[in-house]
CSV table of C-alpha atoms and ligand atoms in Angstrom, one decimal:
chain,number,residue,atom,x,y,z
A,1,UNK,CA,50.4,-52.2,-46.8
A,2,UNK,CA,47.2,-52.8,-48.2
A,3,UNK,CA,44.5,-52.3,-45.6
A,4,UNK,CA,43.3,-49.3,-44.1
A,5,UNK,CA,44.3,-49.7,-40.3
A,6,UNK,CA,47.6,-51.1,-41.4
A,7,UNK,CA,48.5,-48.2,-43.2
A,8,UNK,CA,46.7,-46.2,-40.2
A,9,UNK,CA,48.8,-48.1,-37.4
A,10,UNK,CA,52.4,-49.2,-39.1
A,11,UNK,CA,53.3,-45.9,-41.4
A,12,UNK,CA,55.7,-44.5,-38.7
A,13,UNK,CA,59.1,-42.2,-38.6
A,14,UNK,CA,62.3,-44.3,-38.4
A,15,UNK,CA,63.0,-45.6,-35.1
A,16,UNK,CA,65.8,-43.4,-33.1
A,17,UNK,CA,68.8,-44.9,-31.6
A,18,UNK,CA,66.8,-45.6,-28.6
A,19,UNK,CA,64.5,-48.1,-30.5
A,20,UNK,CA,61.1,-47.0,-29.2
A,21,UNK,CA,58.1,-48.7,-30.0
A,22,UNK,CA,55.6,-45.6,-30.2
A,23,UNK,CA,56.6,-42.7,-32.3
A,24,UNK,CA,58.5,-39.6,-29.4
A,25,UNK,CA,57.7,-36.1,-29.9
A,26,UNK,CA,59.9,-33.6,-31.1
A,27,UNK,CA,59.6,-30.7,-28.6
A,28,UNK,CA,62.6,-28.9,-30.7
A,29,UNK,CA,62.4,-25.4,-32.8
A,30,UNK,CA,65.2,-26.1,-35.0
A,31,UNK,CA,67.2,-28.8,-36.2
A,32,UNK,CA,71.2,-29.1,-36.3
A,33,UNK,CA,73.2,-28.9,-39.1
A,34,UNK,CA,76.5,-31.4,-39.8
A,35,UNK,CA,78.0,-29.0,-41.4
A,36,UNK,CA,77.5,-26.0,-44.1
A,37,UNK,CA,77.2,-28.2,-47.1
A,38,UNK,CA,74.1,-29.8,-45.4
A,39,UNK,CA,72.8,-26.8,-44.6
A,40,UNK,CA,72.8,-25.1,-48.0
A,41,UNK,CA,71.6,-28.3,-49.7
A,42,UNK,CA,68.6,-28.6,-46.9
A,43,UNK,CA,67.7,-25.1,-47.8
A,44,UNK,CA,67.7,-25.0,-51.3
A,45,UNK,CA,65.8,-28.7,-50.7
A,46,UNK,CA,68.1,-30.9,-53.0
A,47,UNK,CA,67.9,-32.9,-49.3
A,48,UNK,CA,65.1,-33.4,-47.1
A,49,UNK,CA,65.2,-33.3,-43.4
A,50,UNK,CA,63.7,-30.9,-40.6
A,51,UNK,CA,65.1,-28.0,-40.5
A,52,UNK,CA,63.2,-25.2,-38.6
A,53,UNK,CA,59.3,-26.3,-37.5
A,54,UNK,CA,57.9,-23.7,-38.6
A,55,UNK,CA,58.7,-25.6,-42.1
A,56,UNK,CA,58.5,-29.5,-41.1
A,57,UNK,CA,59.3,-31.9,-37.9
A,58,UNK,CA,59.4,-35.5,-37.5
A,59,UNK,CA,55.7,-35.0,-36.4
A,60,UNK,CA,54.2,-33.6,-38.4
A,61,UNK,CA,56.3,-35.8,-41.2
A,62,UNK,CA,54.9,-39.1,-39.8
A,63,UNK,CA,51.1,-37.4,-39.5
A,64,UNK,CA,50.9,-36.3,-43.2
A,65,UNK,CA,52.5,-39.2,-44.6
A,66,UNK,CA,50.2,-41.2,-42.6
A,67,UNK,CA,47.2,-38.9,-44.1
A,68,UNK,CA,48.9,-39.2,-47.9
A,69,UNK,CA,48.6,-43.0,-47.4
A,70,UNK,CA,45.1,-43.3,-46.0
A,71,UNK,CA,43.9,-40.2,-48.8
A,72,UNK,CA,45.9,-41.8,-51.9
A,73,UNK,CA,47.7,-38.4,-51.8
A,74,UNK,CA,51.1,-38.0,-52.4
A,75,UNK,CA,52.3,-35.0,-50.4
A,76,UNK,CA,50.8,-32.9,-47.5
A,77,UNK,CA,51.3,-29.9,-45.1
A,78,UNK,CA,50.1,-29.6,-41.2
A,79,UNK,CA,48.3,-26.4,-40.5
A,80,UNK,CA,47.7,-25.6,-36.9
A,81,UNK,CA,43.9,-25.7,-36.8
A,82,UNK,CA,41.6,-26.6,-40.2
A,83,UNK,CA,40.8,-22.8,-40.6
A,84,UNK,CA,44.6,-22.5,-41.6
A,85,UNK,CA,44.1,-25.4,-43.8
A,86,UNK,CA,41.3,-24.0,-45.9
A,87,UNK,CA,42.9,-20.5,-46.2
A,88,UNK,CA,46.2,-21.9,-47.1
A,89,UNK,CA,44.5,-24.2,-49.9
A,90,UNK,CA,43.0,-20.6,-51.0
A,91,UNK,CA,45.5,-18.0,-50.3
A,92,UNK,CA,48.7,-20.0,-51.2
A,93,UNK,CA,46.4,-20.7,-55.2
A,94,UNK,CA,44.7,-17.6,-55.7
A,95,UNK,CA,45.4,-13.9,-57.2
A,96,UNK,CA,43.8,-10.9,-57.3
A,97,UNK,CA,41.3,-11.0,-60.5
A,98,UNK,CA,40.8,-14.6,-59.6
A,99,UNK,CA,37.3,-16.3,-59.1
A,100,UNK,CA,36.3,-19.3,-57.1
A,101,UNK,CA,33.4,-21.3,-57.4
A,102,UNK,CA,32.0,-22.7,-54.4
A,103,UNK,CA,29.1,-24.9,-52.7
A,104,UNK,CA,26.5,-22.6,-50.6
A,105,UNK,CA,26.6,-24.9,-47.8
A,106,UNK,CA,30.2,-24.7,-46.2
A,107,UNK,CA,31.6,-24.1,-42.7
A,108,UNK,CA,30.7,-20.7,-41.3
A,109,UNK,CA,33.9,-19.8,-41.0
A,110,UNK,CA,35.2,-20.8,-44.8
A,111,UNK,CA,32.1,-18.9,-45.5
A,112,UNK,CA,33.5,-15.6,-43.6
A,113,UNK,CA,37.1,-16.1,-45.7
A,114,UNK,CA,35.3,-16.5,-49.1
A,115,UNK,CA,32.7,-13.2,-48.5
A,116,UNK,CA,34.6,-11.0,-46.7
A,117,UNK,CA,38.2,-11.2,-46.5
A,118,UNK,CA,39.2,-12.9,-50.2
A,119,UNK,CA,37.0,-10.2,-51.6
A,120,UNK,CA,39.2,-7.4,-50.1
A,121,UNK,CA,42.1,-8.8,-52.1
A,122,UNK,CA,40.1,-9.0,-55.4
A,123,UNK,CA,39.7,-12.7,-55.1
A,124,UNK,CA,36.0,-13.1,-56.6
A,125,UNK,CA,33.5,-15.8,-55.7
A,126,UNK,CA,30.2,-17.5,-57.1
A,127,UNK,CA,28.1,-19.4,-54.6
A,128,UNK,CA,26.1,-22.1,-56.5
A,129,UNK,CA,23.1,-25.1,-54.8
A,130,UNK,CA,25.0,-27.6,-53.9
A,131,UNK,CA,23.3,-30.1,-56.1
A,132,UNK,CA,22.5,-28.6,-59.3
A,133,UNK,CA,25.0,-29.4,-62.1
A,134,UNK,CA,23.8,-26.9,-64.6
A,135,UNK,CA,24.5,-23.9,-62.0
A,136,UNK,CA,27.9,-25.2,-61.3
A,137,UNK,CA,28.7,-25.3,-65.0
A,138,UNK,CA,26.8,-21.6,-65.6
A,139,UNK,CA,29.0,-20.6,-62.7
A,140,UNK,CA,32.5,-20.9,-64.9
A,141,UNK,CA,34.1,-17.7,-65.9
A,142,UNK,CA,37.3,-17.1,-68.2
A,143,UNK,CA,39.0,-16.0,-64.8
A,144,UNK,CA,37.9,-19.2,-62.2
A,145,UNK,CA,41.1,-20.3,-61.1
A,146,UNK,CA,38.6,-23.4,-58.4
A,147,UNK,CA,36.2,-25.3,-57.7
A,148,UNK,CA,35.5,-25.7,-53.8
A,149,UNK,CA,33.1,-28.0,-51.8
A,150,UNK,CA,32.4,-30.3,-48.7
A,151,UNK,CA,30.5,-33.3,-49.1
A,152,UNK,CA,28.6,-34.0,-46.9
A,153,UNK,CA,28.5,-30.3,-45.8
A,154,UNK,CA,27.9,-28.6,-43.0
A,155,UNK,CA,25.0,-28.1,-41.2
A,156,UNK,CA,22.7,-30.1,-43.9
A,157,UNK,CA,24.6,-33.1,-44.7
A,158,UNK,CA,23.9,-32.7,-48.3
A,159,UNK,CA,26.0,-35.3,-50.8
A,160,UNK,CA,27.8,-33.4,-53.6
A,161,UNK,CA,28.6,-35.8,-56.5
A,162,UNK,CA,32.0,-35.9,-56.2
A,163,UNK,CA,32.9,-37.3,-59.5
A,164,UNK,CA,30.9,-35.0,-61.7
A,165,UNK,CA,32.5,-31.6,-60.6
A,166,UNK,CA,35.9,-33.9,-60.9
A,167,UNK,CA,35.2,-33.7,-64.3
A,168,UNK,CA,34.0,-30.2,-64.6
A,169,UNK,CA,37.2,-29.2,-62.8
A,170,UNK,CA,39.3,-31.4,-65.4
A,171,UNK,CA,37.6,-30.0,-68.5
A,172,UNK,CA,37.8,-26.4,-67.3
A,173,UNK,CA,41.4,-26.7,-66.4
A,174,UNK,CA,40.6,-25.7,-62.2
A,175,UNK,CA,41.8,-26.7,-59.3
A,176,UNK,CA,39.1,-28.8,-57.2
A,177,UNK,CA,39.7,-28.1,-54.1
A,178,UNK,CA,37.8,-30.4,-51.2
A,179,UNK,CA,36.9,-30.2,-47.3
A,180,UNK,CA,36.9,-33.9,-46.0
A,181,UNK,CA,36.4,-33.1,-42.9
A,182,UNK,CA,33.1,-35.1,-42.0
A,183,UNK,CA,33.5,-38.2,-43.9
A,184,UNK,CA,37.0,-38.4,-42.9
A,185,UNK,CA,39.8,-40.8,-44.9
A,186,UNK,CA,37.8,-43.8,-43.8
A,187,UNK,CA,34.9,-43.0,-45.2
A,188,UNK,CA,35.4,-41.2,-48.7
A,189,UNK,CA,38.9,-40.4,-50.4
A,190,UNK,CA,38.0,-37.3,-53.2
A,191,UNK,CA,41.3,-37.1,-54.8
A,192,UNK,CA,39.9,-40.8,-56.4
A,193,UNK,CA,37.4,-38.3,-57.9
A,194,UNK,CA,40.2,-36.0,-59.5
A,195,UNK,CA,40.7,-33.9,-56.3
A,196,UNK,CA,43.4,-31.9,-56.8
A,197,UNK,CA,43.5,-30.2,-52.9
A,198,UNK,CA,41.9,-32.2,-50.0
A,199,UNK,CA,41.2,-30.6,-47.0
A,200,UNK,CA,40.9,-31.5,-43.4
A,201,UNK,CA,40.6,-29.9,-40.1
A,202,UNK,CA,42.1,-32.7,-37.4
A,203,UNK,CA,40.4,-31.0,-35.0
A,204,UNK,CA,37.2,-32.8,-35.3
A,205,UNK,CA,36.9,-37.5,-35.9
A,206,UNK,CA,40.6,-37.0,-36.7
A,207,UNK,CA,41.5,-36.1,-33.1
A,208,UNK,CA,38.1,-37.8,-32.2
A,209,UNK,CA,38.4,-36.7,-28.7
A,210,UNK,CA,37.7,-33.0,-28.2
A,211,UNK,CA,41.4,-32.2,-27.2
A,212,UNK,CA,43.4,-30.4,-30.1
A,213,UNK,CA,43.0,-28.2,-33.4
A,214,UNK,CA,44.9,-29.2,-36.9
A,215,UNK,CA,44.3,-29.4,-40.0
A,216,UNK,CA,46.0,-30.5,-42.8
A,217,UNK,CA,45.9,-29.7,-47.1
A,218,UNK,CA,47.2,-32.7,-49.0
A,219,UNK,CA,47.4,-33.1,-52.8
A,220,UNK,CA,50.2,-33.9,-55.6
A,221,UNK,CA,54.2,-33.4,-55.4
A,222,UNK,CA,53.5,-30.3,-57.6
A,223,UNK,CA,50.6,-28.6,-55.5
A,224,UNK,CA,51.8,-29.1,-52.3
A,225,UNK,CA,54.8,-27.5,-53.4
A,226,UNK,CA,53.3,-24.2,-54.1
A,227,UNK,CA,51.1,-24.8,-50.5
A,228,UNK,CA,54.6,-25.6,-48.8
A,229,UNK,CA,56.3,-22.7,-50.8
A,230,UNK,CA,53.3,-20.1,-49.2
A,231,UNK,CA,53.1,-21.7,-45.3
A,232,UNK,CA,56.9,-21.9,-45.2
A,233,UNK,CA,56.8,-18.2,-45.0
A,234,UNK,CA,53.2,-17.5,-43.7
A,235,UNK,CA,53.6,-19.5,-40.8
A,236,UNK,CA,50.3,-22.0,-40.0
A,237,UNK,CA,52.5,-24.7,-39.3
A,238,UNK,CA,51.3,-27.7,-36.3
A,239,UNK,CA,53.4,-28.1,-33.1
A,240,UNK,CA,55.1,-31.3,-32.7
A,241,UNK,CA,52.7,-32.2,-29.9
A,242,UNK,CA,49.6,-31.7,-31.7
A,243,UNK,CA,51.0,-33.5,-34.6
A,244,UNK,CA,52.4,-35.9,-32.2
A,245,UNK,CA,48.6,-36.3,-31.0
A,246,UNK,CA,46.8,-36.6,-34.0
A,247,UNK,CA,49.3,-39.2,-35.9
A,248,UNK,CA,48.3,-41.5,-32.7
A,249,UNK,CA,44.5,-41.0,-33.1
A,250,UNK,CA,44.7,-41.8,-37.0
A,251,UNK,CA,46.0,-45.5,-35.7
A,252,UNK,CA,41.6,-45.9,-34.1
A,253,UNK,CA,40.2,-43.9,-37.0
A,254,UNK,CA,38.7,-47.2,-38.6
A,255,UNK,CA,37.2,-48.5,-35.5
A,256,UNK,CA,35.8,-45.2,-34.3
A,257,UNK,CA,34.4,-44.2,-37.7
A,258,UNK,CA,32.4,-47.7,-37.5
A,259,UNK,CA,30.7,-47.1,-34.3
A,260,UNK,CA,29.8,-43.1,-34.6
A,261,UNK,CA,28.7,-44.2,-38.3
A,262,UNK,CA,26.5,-46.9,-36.1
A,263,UNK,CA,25.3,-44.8,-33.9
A,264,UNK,CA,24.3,-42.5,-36.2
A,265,UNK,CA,22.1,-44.6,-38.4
A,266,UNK,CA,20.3,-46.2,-35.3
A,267,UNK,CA,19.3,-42.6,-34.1
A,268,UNK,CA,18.3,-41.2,-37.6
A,269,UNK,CA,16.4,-44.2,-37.9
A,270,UNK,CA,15.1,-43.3,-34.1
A,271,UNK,CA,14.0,-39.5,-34.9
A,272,UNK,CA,12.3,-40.8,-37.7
A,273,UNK,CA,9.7,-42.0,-36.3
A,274,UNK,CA,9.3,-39.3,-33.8
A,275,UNK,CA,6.1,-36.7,-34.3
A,276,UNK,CA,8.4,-34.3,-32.6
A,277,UNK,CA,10.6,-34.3,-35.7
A,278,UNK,CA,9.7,-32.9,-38.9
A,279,UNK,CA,12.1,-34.3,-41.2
A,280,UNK,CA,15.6,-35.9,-40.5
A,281,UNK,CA,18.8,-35.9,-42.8
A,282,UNK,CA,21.0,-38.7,-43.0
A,283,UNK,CA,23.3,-39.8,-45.9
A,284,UNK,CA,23.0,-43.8,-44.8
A,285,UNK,CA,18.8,-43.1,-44.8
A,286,UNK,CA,16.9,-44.1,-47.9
A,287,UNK,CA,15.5,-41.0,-47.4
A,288,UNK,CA,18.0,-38.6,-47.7
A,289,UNK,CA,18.1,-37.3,-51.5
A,290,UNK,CA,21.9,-38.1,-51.7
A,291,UNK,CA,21.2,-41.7,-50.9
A,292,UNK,CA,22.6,-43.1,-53.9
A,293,UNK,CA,25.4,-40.9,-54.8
A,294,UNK,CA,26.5,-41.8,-50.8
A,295,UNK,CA,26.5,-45.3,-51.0
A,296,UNK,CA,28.8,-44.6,-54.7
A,297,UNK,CA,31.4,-42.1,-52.8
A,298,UNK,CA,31.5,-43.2,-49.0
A,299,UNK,CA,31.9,-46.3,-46.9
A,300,UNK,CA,29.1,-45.4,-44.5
A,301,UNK,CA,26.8,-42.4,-44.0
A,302,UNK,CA,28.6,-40.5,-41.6
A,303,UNK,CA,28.5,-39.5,-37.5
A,304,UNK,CA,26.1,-36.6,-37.9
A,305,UNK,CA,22.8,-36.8,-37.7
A,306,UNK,CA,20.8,-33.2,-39.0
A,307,UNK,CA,16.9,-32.8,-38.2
A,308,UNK,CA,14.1,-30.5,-38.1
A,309,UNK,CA,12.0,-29.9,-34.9
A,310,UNK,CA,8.6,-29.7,-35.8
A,311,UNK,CA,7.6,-26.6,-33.6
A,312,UNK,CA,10.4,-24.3,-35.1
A,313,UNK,CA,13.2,-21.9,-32.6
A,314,UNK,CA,10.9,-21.9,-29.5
A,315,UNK,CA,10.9,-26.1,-29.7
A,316,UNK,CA,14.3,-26.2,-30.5
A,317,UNK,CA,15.4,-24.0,-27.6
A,318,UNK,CA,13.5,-25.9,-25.3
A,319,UNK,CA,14.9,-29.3,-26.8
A,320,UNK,CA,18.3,-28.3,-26.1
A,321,UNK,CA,17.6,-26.8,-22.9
A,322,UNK,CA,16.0,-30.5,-21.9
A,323,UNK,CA,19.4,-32.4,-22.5
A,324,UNK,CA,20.9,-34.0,-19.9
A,325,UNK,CA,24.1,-36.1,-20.9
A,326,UNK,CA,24.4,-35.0,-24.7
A,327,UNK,CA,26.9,-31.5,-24.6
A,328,UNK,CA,25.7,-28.6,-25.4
A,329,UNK,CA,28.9,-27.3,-27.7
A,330,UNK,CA,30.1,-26.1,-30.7
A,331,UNK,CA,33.0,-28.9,-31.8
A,332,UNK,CA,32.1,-32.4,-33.2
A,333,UNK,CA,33.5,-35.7,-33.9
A,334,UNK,CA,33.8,-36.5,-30.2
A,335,UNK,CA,33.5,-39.5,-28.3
A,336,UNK,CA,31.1,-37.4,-26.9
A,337,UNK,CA,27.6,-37.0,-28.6
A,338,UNK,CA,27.1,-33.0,-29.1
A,339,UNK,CA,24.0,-31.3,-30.1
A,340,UNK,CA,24.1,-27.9,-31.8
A,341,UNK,CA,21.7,-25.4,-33.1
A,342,UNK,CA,23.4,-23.9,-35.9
A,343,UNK,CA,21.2,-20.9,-36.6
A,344,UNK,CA,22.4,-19.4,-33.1
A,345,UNK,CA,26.0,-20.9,-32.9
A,346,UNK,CA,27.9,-21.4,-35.6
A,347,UNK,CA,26.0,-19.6,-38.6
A,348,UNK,CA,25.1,-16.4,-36.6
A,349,UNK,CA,26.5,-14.1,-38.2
A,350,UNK,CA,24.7,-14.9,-41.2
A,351,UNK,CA,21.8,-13.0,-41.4
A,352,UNK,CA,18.1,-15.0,-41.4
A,353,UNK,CA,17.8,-14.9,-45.0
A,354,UNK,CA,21.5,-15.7,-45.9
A,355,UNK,CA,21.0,-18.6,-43.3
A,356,UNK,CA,18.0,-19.6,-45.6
A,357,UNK,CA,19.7,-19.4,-48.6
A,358,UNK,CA,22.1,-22.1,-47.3
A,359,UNK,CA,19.4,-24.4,-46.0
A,360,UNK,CA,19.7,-23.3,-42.1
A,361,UNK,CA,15.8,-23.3,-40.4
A,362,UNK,CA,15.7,-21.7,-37.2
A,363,UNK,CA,14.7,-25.5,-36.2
A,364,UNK,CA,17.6,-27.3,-37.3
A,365,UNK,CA,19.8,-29.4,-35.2
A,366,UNK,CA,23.0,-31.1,-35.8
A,367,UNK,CA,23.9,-34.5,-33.5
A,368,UNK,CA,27.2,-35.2,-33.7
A,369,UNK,CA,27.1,-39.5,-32.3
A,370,UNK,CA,29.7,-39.9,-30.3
A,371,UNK,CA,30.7,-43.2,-28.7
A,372,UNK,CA,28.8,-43.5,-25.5
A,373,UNK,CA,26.3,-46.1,-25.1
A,374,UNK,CA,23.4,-45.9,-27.8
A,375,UNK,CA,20.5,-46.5,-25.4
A,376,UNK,CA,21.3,-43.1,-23.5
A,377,UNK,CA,21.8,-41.4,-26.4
A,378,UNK,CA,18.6,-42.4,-27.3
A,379,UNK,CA,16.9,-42.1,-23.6
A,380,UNK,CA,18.9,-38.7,-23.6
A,381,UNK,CA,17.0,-37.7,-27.1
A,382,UNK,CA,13.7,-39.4,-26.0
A,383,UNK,CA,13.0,-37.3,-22.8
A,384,UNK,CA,14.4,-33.9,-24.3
A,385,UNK,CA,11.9,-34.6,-27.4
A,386,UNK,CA,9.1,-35.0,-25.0
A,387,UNK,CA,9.8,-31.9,-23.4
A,388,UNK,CA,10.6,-29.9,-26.2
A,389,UNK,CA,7.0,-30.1,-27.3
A,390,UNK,CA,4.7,-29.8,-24.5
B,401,PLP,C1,35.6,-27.4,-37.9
B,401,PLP,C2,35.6,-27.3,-39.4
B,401,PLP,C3,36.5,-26.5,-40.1
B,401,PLP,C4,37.5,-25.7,-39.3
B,401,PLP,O1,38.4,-26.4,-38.6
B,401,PLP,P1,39.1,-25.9,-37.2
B,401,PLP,O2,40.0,-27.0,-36.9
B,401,PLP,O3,38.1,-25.6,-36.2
B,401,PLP,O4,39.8,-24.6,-37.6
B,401,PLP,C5,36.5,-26.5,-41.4
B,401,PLP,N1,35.6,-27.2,-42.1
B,401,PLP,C6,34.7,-28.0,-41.5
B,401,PLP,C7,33.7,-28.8,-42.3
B,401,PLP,C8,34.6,-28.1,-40.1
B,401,PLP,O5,33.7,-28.8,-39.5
């Protein structure tokens, strides 16, 4: 199947004997076994087939192969929320006396697992500017086991060139080790890049409707083995309902992508042009410094829109306070649009001048588009502007 929604829409589990058109869930702990000689040969995995879900269910089967064939991955493992998914990558690859490299600007919580509780295992770490090459390479050690990044990252949407720490990874013999979250399958696949681990949480345009965490690490035969090998025992695994859940809102990731990318790029353009606003970051804008590399590595620029109110905290308190229909909340990738202020939300427990280091202004806010109309997002934004300066 060779287009994107195909694979999206027809990559389903084997139809049961009650020939159902739309995949059922699997609300089952274990699985039966024919006899002891399939059970031995399930467990010591010379046969696949569920067995316990804790390790796999028809669910989550159907979700990550769905994921493997709209990444260009060849194997995969459901985690219960993307936090699982980005310490499984980590946990289930790294040693004590082991270093990581990674981009400044990453999720708050990624951030938490990297500086505080990797550390207390002797897991070492570099943080380096997203976009300068030479401090990546400076960065290398005898003992750096990755390389770890999201592009675009979170809050500032920079664009990390995907292809050039690839390489680096490659010559240096390291895992690269990738948090798709915000572009999504649809809009950027890094394992083309020499990805060896892509990450996801589902939570956010993969559910795309603000009901359910997941997350998911995909990669080779060989990697996922070792990721499979650690979460087997561990334990992150997805329910069958959530996996259930997620599988069906992969089959409108094209179409959904497409309008909150549409969205977006209408109300960068808007802010733009608003005195209110002192700068605005979007990876589909000419403006935005990763402009280039974007329009290489993605499909479009993306459903968040990042900008700078002019008039600092005070400004952007009073900007969101003014919103009427846009939420106030801390998810995105909604149908929903959803404003957050990261320097009081997400990042605060970052102190002011760690925030700074990673590019987080007490003015900063991050839109995530959702689907509603675009003229009251726009009246939304419009009025709350107004108010947030006078
Ligand atoms: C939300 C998010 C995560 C964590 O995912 P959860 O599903 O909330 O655990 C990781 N990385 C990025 C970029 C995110 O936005």
């Amino acid at each position: 199947m060779k287009g994107f929604e195909t694979r999206a829409i027809r990559t389903q589990q084997d139809r049961s004997q009650n020939r159902e058109h739309s995949a059922p869930i699997y609300m089952t702990s274990s699985y039966v076994f024919d006899d002891a000689e399939q059970a031995r040969s399930l467990f010591a995995e010379e046969t696949s087939g569920p067995i316990y879900s804790r390790y796999s269910n028809p669910n989550t089967d159907e979700f990550i192969e769905k994921l493997c064939a709209l990444e260009g991955t060849e194997d995969g493992f459901a985690t219960a929320s993307g936090m699982a998914a980005m310490f499984t990558s980590l946990a289930a690859f790294l040693s004590a006396g082991d270093h990581l490299v990674a981009s400044k600007s990453i999720f708050g919580s990624t951030h938490q697992v990297i500086t505080k509780i990797l550390p207390r295992w002797g897991i070492e770490y570099t943080y380096v500017d997203c976009s300068d090459k030479q401090a990546w390479k400076r960065a290398i050690q005898p003992n750096t086991k990755m390389l770890y990044c999201e592009s675009p990252s979170n809050p500032g949407l920079e664009i990390l060139d995907l292809e050039f720490l690839g390489t680096l990874a490659r010559n240096h013999s390291l895992l690269f080790n990738v948090d798709n979250c915000f572009a999504t399958p649809y809009l950027q696949n890094p394992a083309e890049y020499g990805a060896h681990l892509v990450t996801h949480s589902a939570t956010k345009f993969i559910d795309g409707q603000g009901r359910s965490l997941g997350g998911a690490v995909l990669g080779s035969k060989e990697h996922i083995a070792t990721v499979r090998g650690f979460a087997r025992q561990t334990g992150p695994a997805m329910s069958p309902f959530n996996a259930w859940l997620l599988s069906k809102s992969l089959e409108t990731l094209a179409v959904r992508m497409d309008r909150h990318c549409q969205n977006a790029l209408e109300t960068a353009r808007y802010l733009e042009n608003r005195p209110e606003v002192s700068w605005v970051s979007y990876p589909g804008l000419p403006s935005h410094p990763g402009f280039e590399l974007a329009k290489k590595q993605m499909r479009l620029g993306g459903g968040l829109v990042a900008f700078e109110l002019a008039g600092g905290l005070e400004s952007g308190r009073r900007f969101l306070d003014s919103l009427g229909m846009i939420s106030l909340s801390a998810n995105l990738g909604d149908t929903r649009t959803i404003a957050t202020h990261p320097a009081s939300t997400t990042h605060s427990k970052l102190k002011p001048e760690e925030r700074a280091e990673v590019g987080i202004s007490d003015g900063l806010v991050r839109i995530s588009l959702g689907l509603e109309s675009l003229e009251d997002i726009l009246e939304d934004l419009d009025q709350a502007l107004t108010r947030s300066s006078s």
